[in-house]
Coordinates of C-alpha atoms in Angstrom, one line a residue:
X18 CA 68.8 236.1 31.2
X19 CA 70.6 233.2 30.3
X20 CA 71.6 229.9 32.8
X21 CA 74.5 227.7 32.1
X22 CA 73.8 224.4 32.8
X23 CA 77.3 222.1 32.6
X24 CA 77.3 218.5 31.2
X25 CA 79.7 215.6 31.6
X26 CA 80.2 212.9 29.0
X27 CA 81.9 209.8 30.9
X28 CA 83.0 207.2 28.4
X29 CA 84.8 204.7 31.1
X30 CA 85.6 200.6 31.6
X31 CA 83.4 198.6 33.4
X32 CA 83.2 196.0 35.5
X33 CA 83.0 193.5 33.6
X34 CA 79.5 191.7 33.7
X35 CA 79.5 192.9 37.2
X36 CA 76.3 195.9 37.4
X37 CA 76.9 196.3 41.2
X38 CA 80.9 196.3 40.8
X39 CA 80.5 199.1 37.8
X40 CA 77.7 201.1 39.9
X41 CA 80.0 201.5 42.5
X42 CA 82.5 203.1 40.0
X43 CA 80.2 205.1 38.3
X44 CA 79.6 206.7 41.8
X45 CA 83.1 207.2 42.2
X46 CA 83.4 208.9 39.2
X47 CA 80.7 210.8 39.7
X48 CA 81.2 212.2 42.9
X49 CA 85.4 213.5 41.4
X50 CA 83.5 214.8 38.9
X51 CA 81.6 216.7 41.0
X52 CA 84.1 217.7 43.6
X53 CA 86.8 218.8 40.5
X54 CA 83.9 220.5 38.3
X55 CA 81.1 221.8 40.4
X56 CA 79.7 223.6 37.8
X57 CA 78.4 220.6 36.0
X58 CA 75.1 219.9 36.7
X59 CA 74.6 216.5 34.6
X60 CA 76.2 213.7 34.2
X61 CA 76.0 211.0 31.6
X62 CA 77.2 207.5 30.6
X63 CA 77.0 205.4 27.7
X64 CA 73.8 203.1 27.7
X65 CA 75.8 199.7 27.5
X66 CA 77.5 200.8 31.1
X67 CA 75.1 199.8 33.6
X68 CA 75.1 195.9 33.4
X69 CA 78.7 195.7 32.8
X70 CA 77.9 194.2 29.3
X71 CA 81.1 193.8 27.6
X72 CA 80.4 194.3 23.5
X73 CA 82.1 191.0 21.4
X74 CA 83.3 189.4 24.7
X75 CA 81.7 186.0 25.6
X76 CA 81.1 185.6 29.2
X77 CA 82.3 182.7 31.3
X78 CA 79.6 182.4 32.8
X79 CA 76.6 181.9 30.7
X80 CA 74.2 183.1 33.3
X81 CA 75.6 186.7 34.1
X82 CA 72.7 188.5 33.2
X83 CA 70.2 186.5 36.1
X84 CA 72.9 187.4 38.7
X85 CA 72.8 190.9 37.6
X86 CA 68.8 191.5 37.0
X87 CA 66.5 193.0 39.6
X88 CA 62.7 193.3 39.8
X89 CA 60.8 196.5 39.0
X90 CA 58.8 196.9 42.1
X91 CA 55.0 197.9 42.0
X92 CA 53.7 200.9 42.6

């Protein structure tokens, strides 16, 4: 017996060098996603997307990447 299992590919804009700001649209994209295709079961963005890193564009602010880094917490 065979199982389909759907996948999304999202290539989208981000925030720029705003993670919280490009979270929040991933979410939104997500959830039309799911509401327009409910038969996928995955779905996947690029790996540059989450920090809002925008390639061969020099932030204005030099320290983006401390405003936009969390901890790991302990187990």
């Amino acid at each position: 017996m065979t199982r389909l299992f759907g996948i999304a590919g999202v290539q989208m804009s981000v925030s720029p060098f705003d993670a919280q700001g490009t979270i929040d649209k991933m979410s939104d994209v997500a959830l039309n996603i799911a509401k327009g295709m409910p038969w996928v079961n995955m779905v996947v963005f690029h790996e540059l997307i989450v920090p809002g890193l925008v390639q061969f564009l020099t932030p204005e602010d030099k320290d983006w990447y401390l405003k936009n880094s969390d901890t790991i917490p302990a187990r």
